[in-house]
C-alpha cells in the first residue's frame, strides 16, 4: 500500500532533530526505516512529518565508558554485531545483533530504532532487559537515564515521550564469572522470533548462582521470567527452574505459533539458554 502524505526533513544534529520533532504534534523520527516505513505503508502509522536522523554519523558509535560500553542510538545492527568492544565485553549484544533479520535489515536498521519501537517480537529489547541496560533519552529539558526495566511499557510503547529521542544505550561489561546466551526460534532463517530467551548468569563452582532471564514475544512487551529467576537464586536446579519460565506470560497466537506452543517453547528454549550460558 502507499503511505498517507507526509512532510520530510533531514536533521543535521541531534539538537536539530529535537527541534524538528517539536515543530509538529505527530512528527516521527526516521532512523533505518525498517519498522516505521512498513507501518506507514499499512497506514498503521500516519505521521505528518518524518524527521530523518539516519544520516547522523556522530550518533553511530561504540565506546568504552568505564564499567559500561556506550552505543550510539544510530549504530546499525551490522556495526553492533562487528564492534570489537562489544565482542570482548558484552558479546550477547553483538551476537544478537547478528541474529536480526537478513543482511539488508542489518545494514539499515539501528539499535536505537529497534529499542525505541517497542516491538515485543524484537530481539535487542530482551537483551537490554536481561542486562539491566541503561537507556539515555534526550528531550528539550535535557537528558534522563531510564533503566531497561522501566523502558518497555506496552505493545509498541516505551518510556520515550513525545518530543524525545533515545540517544545512547549503555550496557555493562560482563566479568569472567558471567555467562550469556540468546536462543531464538524462527520459522524461517530471517524471521522475527517465534519465541526467544536471553539469559545472563552468574556462575560459581560449575553451577548458576543467579540468572536474569528475558523473553521475546511472550506478551505485550519483553518480560523478565521472575519466578524462574527466584527459583535459581534459591538453589533450584536449572531443569526445574526452567519449568517456571512461562509463569505470568500471556503469549499471542498468530500465524507463527499458538499461545500454547509458545508456552512450551519458552520452557524448552529457556532450558537451552541457561545450559549454554553456564558453559559460555
Ligand atoms: C524483513 C525484516 C525482518 C526483520 N527481522 C527482525 C528480527 O529478526 N529481529 C528484530 O529484532 N527486528 C527485526 N526487524 C526490525 C528491524 O530490526 C528494524 O530495523 C528495527 O526494529 C527498527 O529500527 P530502525 O532503525 O529501522 O527504526 P525505524 O523503522 O526508522 O523507526 C522505528 C520506530 O522507532 C522510532 N525511532 C527510531 N529511532 C529512534 C530514536 N533514536 N529515538 C526515539 N525513537 C526512535 C521511530 O520514530 C519509529 O517509531 C526486521 C525488519 C524487517 C523489515
Short mmCIF file of N, CA, C and O in Angstrom, two decimals, residues 76-191:
data_model
loop_
_atom_site.label_atom_id
_atom_site.label_comp_id
_atom_site.label_asym_id
_atom_site.label_seq_id
_atom_site.Cartn_x
_atom_site.Cartn_y
_atom_site.Cartn_z
N UNK A 76 24.10 0.96 13.34
CA UNK A 76 23.37 -0.07 12.58
C UNK A 76 23.62 -1.45 13.21
O UNK A 76 24.69 -1.70 13.79
N UNK A 77 22.68 -2.36 13.02
CA UNK A 77 22.81 -3.71 13.59
C UNK A 77 24.14 -4.36 13.16
O UNK A 77 24.80 -5.02 13.94
N UNK A 78 24.52 -4.16 11.90
CA UNK A 78 25.76 -4.77 11.40
C UNK A 78 26.98 -4.25 12.18
O UNK A 78 27.88 -5.00 12.52
N UNK A 79 26.98 -2.94 12.46
CA UNK A 79 28.12 -2.36 13.18
C UNK A 79 28.13 -2.78 14.65
O UNK A 79 29.19 -2.90 15.26
N UNK A 80 26.94 -2.99 15.22
CA UNK A 80 26.85 -3.53 16.59
C UNK A 80 27.41 -4.95 16.59
O UNK A 80 28.20 -5.34 17.46
N UNK A 81 27.01 -5.72 15.59
CA UNK A 81 27.49 -7.12 15.50
C UNK A 81 29.02 -7.17 15.41
O UNK A 81 29.67 -8.02 16.01
N UNK A 82 29.61 -6.23 14.66
CA UNK A 82 31.05 -6.31 14.37
C UNK A 82 31.92 -5.56 15.37
O UNK A 82 33.15 -5.60 15.25
N UNK A 83 31.33 -4.83 16.32
CA UNK A 83 32.13 -3.96 17.20
C UNK A 83 33.05 -4.78 18.12
O UNK A 83 32.56 -5.55 18.96
N UNK A 84 34.38 -4.60 18.02
CA UNK A 84 35.29 -5.37 18.86
C UNK A 84 35.05 -5.16 20.36
O UNK A 84 35.15 -6.12 21.13
N UNK A 85 34.69 -3.93 20.76
CA UNK A 85 34.46 -3.67 22.20
C UNK A 85 33.31 -4.51 22.74
O UNK A 85 33.37 -5.03 23.86
N UNK A 86 32.25 -4.63 21.94
CA UNK A 86 31.10 -5.43 22.39
C UNK A 86 31.45 -6.91 22.36
O UNK A 86 31.08 -7.66 23.26
N UNK A 87 32.16 -7.33 21.33
CA UNK A 87 32.54 -8.75 21.26
C UNK A 87 33.38 -9.14 22.47
O UNK A 87 33.26 -10.25 22.99
N UNK A 88 34.22 -8.20 22.92
CA UNK A 88 35.07 -8.51 24.07
C UNK A 88 34.32 -8.40 25.40
O UNK A 88 34.43 -9.28 26.25
N UNK A 89 33.55 -7.33 25.57
CA UNK A 89 33.00 -7.04 26.90
C UNK A 89 31.52 -7.38 27.10
O UNK A 89 31.07 -7.52 28.24
N UNK A 90 30.75 -7.44 26.01
CA UNK A 90 29.33 -7.74 26.17
C UNK A 90 28.84 -8.50 24.93
O UNK A 90 28.00 -8.00 24.16
N UNK A 91 29.39 -9.72 24.74
CA UNK A 91 29.16 -10.41 23.46
C UNK A 91 27.71 -10.77 23.18
O UNK A 91 27.35 -10.98 22.02
N UNK A 92 26.84 -10.80 24.20
CA UNK A 92 25.42 -11.12 23.92
C UNK A 92 24.81 -10.06 23.00
O UNK A 92 23.94 -10.36 22.18
N UNK A 93 25.29 -8.81 23.10
CA UNK A 93 24.72 -7.74 22.27
C UNK A 93 25.16 -7.91 20.81
O UNK A 93 24.34 -7.86 19.89
N UNK A 94 26.47 -8.13 20.60
CA UNK A 94 26.93 -8.28 19.21
C UNK A 94 26.37 -9.56 18.59
O UNK A 94 25.94 -9.58 17.44
N UNK A 95 26.31 -10.63 19.39
CA UNK A 95 25.77 -11.89 18.87
C UNK A 95 24.31 -11.69 18.42
O UNK A 95 23.92 -12.08 17.32
N UNK A 96 23.52 -11.06 19.29
CA UNK A 96 22.09 -10.92 18.99
C UNK A 96 21.85 -9.99 17.80
O UNK A 96 20.96 -10.24 16.97
N UNK A 97 22.66 -8.93 17.68
CA UNK A 97 22.51 -8.04 16.52
C UNK A 97 22.72 -8.83 15.23
O UNK A 97 22.07 -8.56 14.21
N UNK A 98 23.60 -9.83 15.28
CA UNK A 98 23.85 -10.67 14.11
C UNK A 98 22.73 -11.65 13.81
O UNK A 98 22.69 -12.26 12.74
N UNK A 99 21.80 -11.80 14.75
CA UNK A 99 20.65 -12.71 14.56
C UNK A 99 19.43 -11.99 13.98
O UNK A 99 18.39 -12.61 13.76
N UNK A 100 19.53 -10.67 13.82
CA UNK A 100 18.36 -9.89 13.37
C UNK A 100 18.19 -9.99 11.86
O UNK A 100 19.13 -9.71 11.10
N UNK A 101 16.98 -10.35 11.43
CA UNK A 101 16.59 -10.30 10.02
C UNK A 101 17.61 -10.90 9.06
O UNK A 101 18.17 -11.97 9.29
N UNK A 102 17.88 -10.15 7.99
CA UNK A 102 18.82 -10.59 6.96
C UNK A 102 19.85 -9.47 6.75
O UNK A 102 19.76 -8.41 7.37
N UNK A 103 20.84 -9.67 5.85
CA UNK A 103 21.88 -8.63 5.70
C UNK A 103 21.32 -7.24 5.38
O UNK A 103 21.82 -6.23 5.89
N UNK A 104 20.27 -7.16 4.58
CA UNK A 104 19.71 -5.84 4.23
C UNK A 104 19.16 -5.15 5.48
O UNK A 104 19.40 -3.96 5.71
N UNK A 105 18.44 -5.89 6.31
CA UNK A 105 17.88 -5.33 7.55
C UNK A 105 19.02 -4.90 8.48
O UNK A 105 18.99 -3.82 9.07
N UNK A 106 20.06 -5.73 8.58
CA UNK A 106 21.17 -5.40 9.50
C UNK A 106 21.98 -4.21 9.01
O UNK A 106 22.61 -3.52 9.80
N UNK A 107 21.99 -3.94 7.71
CA UNK A 107 22.73 -2.79 7.19
C UNK A 107 21.95 -1.49 7.31
O UNK A 107 22.53 -0.42 7.23
N UNK A 108 20.63 -1.55 7.48
CA UNK A 108 19.82 -0.32 7.57
C UNK A 108 19.28 -0.10 8.98
O UNK A 108 19.24 1.03 9.46
N UNK A 109 18.81 -1.15 9.63
CA UNK A 109 18.17 -1.00 10.95
C UNK A 109 19.18 -0.55 12.00
O UNK A 109 20.36 -0.89 11.93
N UNK A 110 18.69 0.22 12.98
CA UNK A 110 19.56 0.75 14.03
C UNK A 110 19.18 0.18 15.39
O UNK A 110 18.00 -0.17 15.62
N UNK A 111 20.14 0.17 16.30
CA UNK A 111 19.85 -0.33 17.65
C UNK A 111 18.83 0.58 18.34
O UNK A 111 17.93 0.11 19.03
N UNK A 112 18.95 1.89 18.11
CA UNK A 112 18.01 2.83 18.74
C UNK A 112 16.59 2.63 18.23
O UNK A 112 15.63 2.61 19.01
N UNK A 113 16.45 2.46 16.91
CA UNK A 113 15.13 2.24 16.33
C UNK A 113 14.51 0.96 16.84
O UNK A 113 13.33 0.89 17.17
N UNK A 114 15.34 -0.07 16.95
CA UNK A 114 14.86 -1.37 17.40
C UNK A 114 14.34 -1.29 18.84
O UNK A 114 13.30 -1.89 19.16
N UNK A 115 15.05 -0.56 19.68
CA UNK A 115 14.66 -0.47 21.10
C UNK A 115 13.49 0.51 21.28
O UNK A 115 12.53 0.23 22.00
N UNK A 116 13.55 1.66 20.57
CA UNK A 116 12.50 2.68 20.74
C UNK A 116 11.17 2.24 20.13
O UNK A 116 10.12 2.72 20.53
N UNK A 117 11.22 1.33 19.17
CA UNK A 117 9.98 0.88 18.51
C UNK A 117 9.10 0.09 19.48
O UNK A 117 7.87 0.08 19.36
N UNK A 118 9.72 -0.62 20.45
CA UNK A 118 8.94 -1.33 21.48
C UNK A 118 8.16 -2.52 20.95
O UNK A 118 7.10 -2.87 21.49
N UNK A 119 8.69 -3.18 19.92
CA UNK A 119 8.01 -4.37 19.38
C UNK A 119 8.36 -5.56 20.28
O UNK A 119 9.54 -5.89 20.44
N UNK A 120 7.34 -6.23 20.87
CA UNK A 120 7.65 -7.35 21.77
C UNK A 120 8.32 -8.53 21.06
O UNK A 120 8.84 -9.44 21.72
N UNK A 121 8.30 -8.52 19.70
CA UNK A 121 8.95 -9.61 18.95
C UNK A 121 10.39 -9.27 18.57
O UNK A 121 11.07 -10.08 17.96
N UNK A 122 10.86 -8.06 18.90
CA UNK A 122 12.23 -7.67 18.56
C UNK A 122 13.22 -8.30 19.53
O UNK A 122 12.91 -8.53 20.70
N UNK A 123 14.44 -8.50 19.02
CA UNK A 123 15.43 -9.24 19.81
C UNK A 123 16.17 -8.38 20.84
O UNK A 123 16.36 -8.81 21.99
N UNK A 124 16.62 -7.19 20.42
CA UNK A 124 17.50 -6.43 21.32
C UNK A 124 16.82 -5.96 22.61
O UNK A 124 17.49 -5.89 23.67
N UNK A 125 15.51 -5.65 22.62
CA UNK A 125 14.89 -5.27 23.89
C UNK A 125 15.06 -6.33 24.99
O UNK A 125 15.34 -5.99 26.15
N UNK A 126 14.94 -7.61 24.64
CA UNK A 126 15.10 -8.65 25.67
C UNK A 126 16.53 -8.70 26.19
O UNK A 126 16.76 -8.90 27.40
N UNK A 127 17.47 -8.49 25.28
CA UNK A 127 18.87 -8.49 25.71
C UNK A 127 19.12 -7.31 26.66
O UNK A 127 19.79 -7.45 27.69
N UNK A 128 18.53 -6.16 26.34
CA UNK A 128 18.69 -4.98 27.21
C UNK A 128 18.08 -5.25 28.59
O UNK A 128 18.63 -4.88 29.62
N UNK A 129 16.92 -5.93 28.59
CA UNK A 129 16.24 -6.21 29.86
C UNK A 129 17.04 -7.20 30.70
O UNK A 129 17.18 -7.01 31.92
N UNK A 130 17.59 -8.22 30.06
CA UNK A 130 18.38 -9.22 30.81
C UNK A 130 19.66 -8.59 31.36
O UNK A 130 20.14 -8.97 32.43
N UNK A 131 20.21 -7.63 30.62
CA UNK A 131 21.47 -6.99 31.04
C UNK A 131 21.25 -5.87 32.05
O UNK A 131 22.23 -5.31 32.56
N UNK A 132 19.99 -5.50 32.31
CA UNK A 132 19.71 -4.29 33.10
C UNK A 132 20.44 -3.09 32.51
O UNK A 132 21.12 -2.32 33.23
N UNK A 133 20.31 -2.94 31.20
CA UNK A 133 20.97 -1.84 30.49
C UNK A 133 20.34 -0.50 30.87
O UNK A 133 19.25 -0.46 31.47
N UNK A 134 21.05 0.58 30.51
CA UNK A 134 20.51 1.93 30.73
C UNK A 134 20.27 2.58 29.37
O UNK A 134 21.12 2.51 28.48
N UNK A 135 19.12 3.23 29.25
CA UNK A 135 18.76 3.89 28.01
C UNK A 135 18.76 5.40 28.24
O UNK A 135 18.08 5.87 29.15
N UNK A 136 19.53 6.12 27.43
CA UNK A 136 19.65 7.57 27.62
C UNK A 136 18.68 8.26 26.66
O UNK A 136 18.79 8.12 25.44
N UNK A 137 17.73 9.00 27.25
CA UNK A 137 16.68 9.66 26.48
C UNK A 137 16.89 11.17 26.57
O UNK A 137 17.10 11.70 27.66
N UNK A 138 16.86 11.85 25.41
CA UNK A 138 17.08 13.30 25.41
C UNK A 138 15.81 14.03 24.93
O UNK A 138 15.17 13.61 23.98
N UNK A 139 15.50 15.13 25.63
CA UNK A 139 14.36 15.98 25.23
C UNK A 139 14.77 17.43 25.37
O UNK A 139 15.93 17.73 25.66
N UNK A 140 13.83 18.34 25.23
CA UNK A 140 14.16 19.76 25.29
C UNK A 140 14.67 20.16 26.68
O UNK A 140 15.38 21.14 26.85
N UNK A 141 14.30 19.39 27.72
CA UNK A 141 14.72 19.70 29.10
C UNK A 141 16.08 19.10 29.45
O UNK A 141 16.56 19.27 30.55
N UNK A 142 16.66 18.32 28.55
CA UNK A 142 17.95 17.67 28.83
C UNK A 142 17.83 16.15 28.74
O UNK A 142 16.88 15.65 28.14
N UNK A 143 18.79 15.47 29.39
CA UNK A 143 18.83 14.00 29.27
C UNK A 143 18.37 13.33 30.55
O UNK A 143 18.54 13.85 31.64
N UNK A 144 17.78 12.13 30.41
CA UNK A 144 17.49 11.31 31.58
C UNK A 144 17.87 9.87 31.24
O UNK A 144 17.86 9.47 30.07
N UNK A 145 18.23 9.13 32.31
CA UNK A 145 18.63 7.74 32.10
C UNK A 145 17.50 6.85 32.58
O UNK A 145 17.05 6.95 33.72
N UNK A 146 17.02 5.98 31.69
CA UNK A 146 15.90 5.10 32.04
C UNK A 146 16.42 3.67 32.13
O UNK A 146 16.99 3.15 31.16
N UNK A 147 16.25 2.99 33.29
CA UNK A 147 16.64 1.57 33.37
C UNK A 147 15.77 0.74 32.43
O UNK A 147 14.57 1.03 32.27
N UNK A 148 16.35 -0.30 31.83
CA UNK A 148 15.59 -1.12 30.87
C UNK A 148 14.30 -1.64 31.47
O UNK A 148 13.28 -1.76 30.78
N UNK A 149 14.30 -1.93 32.78
CA UNK A 149 13.09 -2.47 33.43
C UNK A 149 11.92 -1.49 33.38
O UNK A 149 10.77 -1.88 33.52
N UNK A 150 12.22 -0.19 33.23
CA UNK A 150 11.14 0.82 33.18
C UNK A 150 10.89 1.33 31.77
O UNK A 150 10.04 2.19 31.56
N UNK A 151 11.66 0.83 30.82
CA UNK A 151 11.63 1.42 29.48
C UNK A 151 10.49 0.88 28.60
O UNK A 151 9.83 1.62 27.89
N UNK A 152 10.26 -0.44 28.67
CA UNK A 152 9.28 -1.07 27.76
C UNK A 152 7.92 -1.12 28.46
O UNK A 152 7.73 -1.89 29.40
N UNK A 153 6.99 -0.27 28.00
CA UNK A 153 5.77 -0.07 28.78
C UNK A 153 4.54 -0.73 28.18
O UNK A 153 3.51 -0.84 28.85
N UNK A 154 4.58 -1.15 26.92
CA UNK A 154 3.42 -1.78 26.30
C UNK A 154 3.73 -2.12 24.86
O UNK A 154 4.85 -1.91 24.39
N UNK A 155 2.73 -2.66 24.16
CA UNK A 155 2.93 -3.04 22.75
C UNK A 155 3.27 -1.77 21.95
O UNK A 155 2.47 -0.83 21.92
N UNK A 156 4.44 -1.73 21.35
CA UNK A 156 4.93 -0.57 20.60
C UNK A 156 4.95 0.71 21.45
O UNK A 156 4.78 1.80 20.92
N UNK A 157 5.13 0.54 22.76
CA UNK A 157 5.18 1.72 23.64
C UNK A 157 6.39 1.63 24.55
O UNK A 157 6.69 0.56 25.10
N UNK A 158 7.05 2.78 24.70
CA UNK A 158 8.23 2.83 25.57
C UNK A 158 8.19 4.12 26.39
O UNK A 158 7.28 4.93 26.24
N UNK A 159 9.23 4.26 27.22
CA UNK A 159 9.31 5.45 28.07
C UNK A 159 9.75 6.69 27.29
O UNK A 159 9.84 7.78 27.88
N UNK A 160 10.05 6.56 26.00
CA UNK A 160 10.42 7.75 25.21
C UNK A 160 9.14 8.56 24.97
O UNK A 160 8.19 8.07 24.35
N UNK A 161 9.12 9.78 25.49
CA UNK A 161 7.91 10.61 25.38
C UNK A 161 7.87 11.39 24.08
O UNK A 161 8.83 11.41 23.31
N UNK A 162 6.73 12.08 23.87
CA UNK A 162 6.60 12.93 22.68
C UNK A 162 7.70 13.99 22.74
O UNK A 162 7.97 14.54 23.80
N UNK A 163 8.35 14.25 21.63
CA UNK A 163 9.38 15.28 21.59
C UNK A 163 10.72 14.82 22.15
O UNK A 163 11.62 15.63 22.35
N UNK A 164 10.86 13.52 22.45
CA UNK A 164 12.13 12.99 22.97
C UNK A 164 12.73 12.00 21.99
O UNK A 164 12.05 11.44 21.14
N UNK A 165 14.04 11.77 22.15
CA UNK A 165 14.67 10.71 21.37
C UNK A 165 15.65 9.91 22.21
O UNK A 165 16.22 10.42 23.18
N UNK A 166 15.75 8.64 21.86
CA UNK A 166 16.74 7.77 22.50
C UNK A 166 18.08 8.10 21.85
O UNK A 166 18.19 8.08 20.62
N UNK A 167 19.08 8.44 22.67
CA UNK A 167 20.36 8.85 22.08
C UNK A 167 21.49 7.85 22.33
O UNK A 167 22.43 7.77 21.55
N UNK A 168 21.41 7.11 23.45
CA UNK A 168 22.52 6.20 23.75
C UNK A 168 22.01 5.01 24.55
O UNK A 168 21.07 5.11 25.32
N UNK A 169 22.69 3.89 24.36
CA UNK A 169 22.37 2.65 25.08
C UNK A 169 23.64 2.27 25.85
O UNK A 169 24.73 2.24 25.25
N UNK A 170 23.52 2.02 27.14
CA UNK A 170 24.70 1.67 27.96
C UNK A 170 24.53 0.26 28.50
O UNK A 170 23.57 -0.01 29.23
N UNK A 171 25.47 -0.60 28.14
CA UNK A 171 25.39 -2.00 28.62
C UNK A 171 26.59 -2.28 29.51
O UNK A 171 27.67 -1.71 29.32
N UNK A 172 26.41 -3.18 30.51
CA UNK A 172 27.53 -3.45 31.43
C UNK A 172 28.59 -4.31 30.77
O UNK A 172 28.28 -5.13 29.90
N UNK A 173 29.83 -4.12 31.21
CA UNK A 173 30.89 -5.05 30.80
C UNK A 173 30.71 -6.31 31.64
O UNK A 173 30.56 -6.23 32.87
N UNK A 174 30.71 -7.46 31.01
CA UNK A 174 30.47 -8.71 31.73
C UNK A 174 31.81 -9.28 32.21
O UNK A 174 32.78 -9.33 31.46
N UNK A 175 31.84 -9.72 33.47
CA UNK A 175 33.06 -10.29 34.04
C UNK A 175 33.23 -11.75 33.66
O UNK A 175 32.34 -12.36 33.03
N UNK A 176 34.36 -12.34 34.10
CA UNK A 176 34.68 -13.73 33.73
C UNK A 176 33.68 -14.72 34.32
O UNK A 176 33.45 -15.80 33.77
N UNK A 177 33.05 -14.35 35.45
CA UNK A 177 32.11 -15.30 36.08
C UNK A 177 30.70 -15.21 35.47
O UNK A 177 29.79 -15.92 35.89
N UNK A 178 30.53 -14.31 34.50
CA UNK A 178 29.20 -14.11 33.90
C UNK A 178 29.08 -14.86 32.59
O UNK A 178 29.91 -14.71 31.70
N UNK A 179 28.05 -15.69 32.47
CA UNK A 179 27.77 -16.40 31.22
C UNK A 179 26.57 -15.79 30.53
O UNK A 179 25.78 -15.08 31.16
N UNK A 180 26.40 -16.07 29.25
CA UNK A 180 25.31 -15.45 28.50
C UNK A 180 24.81 -16.37 27.40
O UNK A 180 25.55 -17.25 26.93
N UNK A 181 23.58 -16.14 26.97
CA UNK A 181 23.05 -16.88 25.82
C UNK A 181 21.82 -16.14 25.30
O UNK A 181 21.07 -15.52 26.07
N UNK A 182 21.62 -16.19 23.99
CA UNK A 182 20.36 -15.74 23.38
C UNK A 182 19.94 -16.85 22.43
O UNK A 182 20.60 -17.11 21.43
N UNK A 183 18.84 -17.52 22.74
CA UNK A 183 18.37 -18.63 21.92
C UNK A 183 17.06 -18.21 21.27
O UNK A 183 16.10 -17.85 21.96
N UNK A 184 17.05 -18.24 19.94
CA UNK A 184 15.91 -17.72 19.17
C UNK A 184 15.35 -18.81 18.26
O UNK A 184 16.11 -19.47 17.56
N UNK A 185 14.04 -18.98 18.31
CA UNK A 185 13.39 -19.95 17.43
C UNK A 185 12.63 -19.18 16.35
O UNK A 185 11.85 -18.28 16.67
N UNK A 186 12.90 -19.49 15.08
CA UNK A 186 12.19 -18.83 13.99
C UNK A 186 11.64 -19.89 13.04
O UNK A 186 12.17 -21.00 12.97
N UNK A 187 10.58 -19.51 12.31
CA UNK A 187 10.05 -20.45 11.30
C UNK A 187 10.97 -20.49 10.09
O UNK A 187 11.24 -21.53 9.53
N UNK A 188 11.45 -19.30 9.64
CA UNK A 188 12.41 -19.23 8.54
C UNK A 188 13.62 -18.45 9.05
O UNK A 188 13.51 -17.66 9.99
N UNK A 189 14.77 -18.62 8.39
CA UNK A 189 16.03 -18.09 8.92
C UNK A 189 15.96 -16.61 9.26
O UNK A 189 16.48 -16.18 10.27
N UNK A 190 15.33 -15.79 8.40
CA UNK A 190 15.40 -14.33 8.61
C UNK A 190 14.21 -13.77 9.37
O UNK A 190 14.07 -12.56 9.48
N UNK A 191 13.35 -14.63 9.92
CA UNK A 191 12.13 -14.15 10.58
C UNK A 191 12.39 -13.52 11.96
O UNK A 191 13.42 -13.73 12.57
#
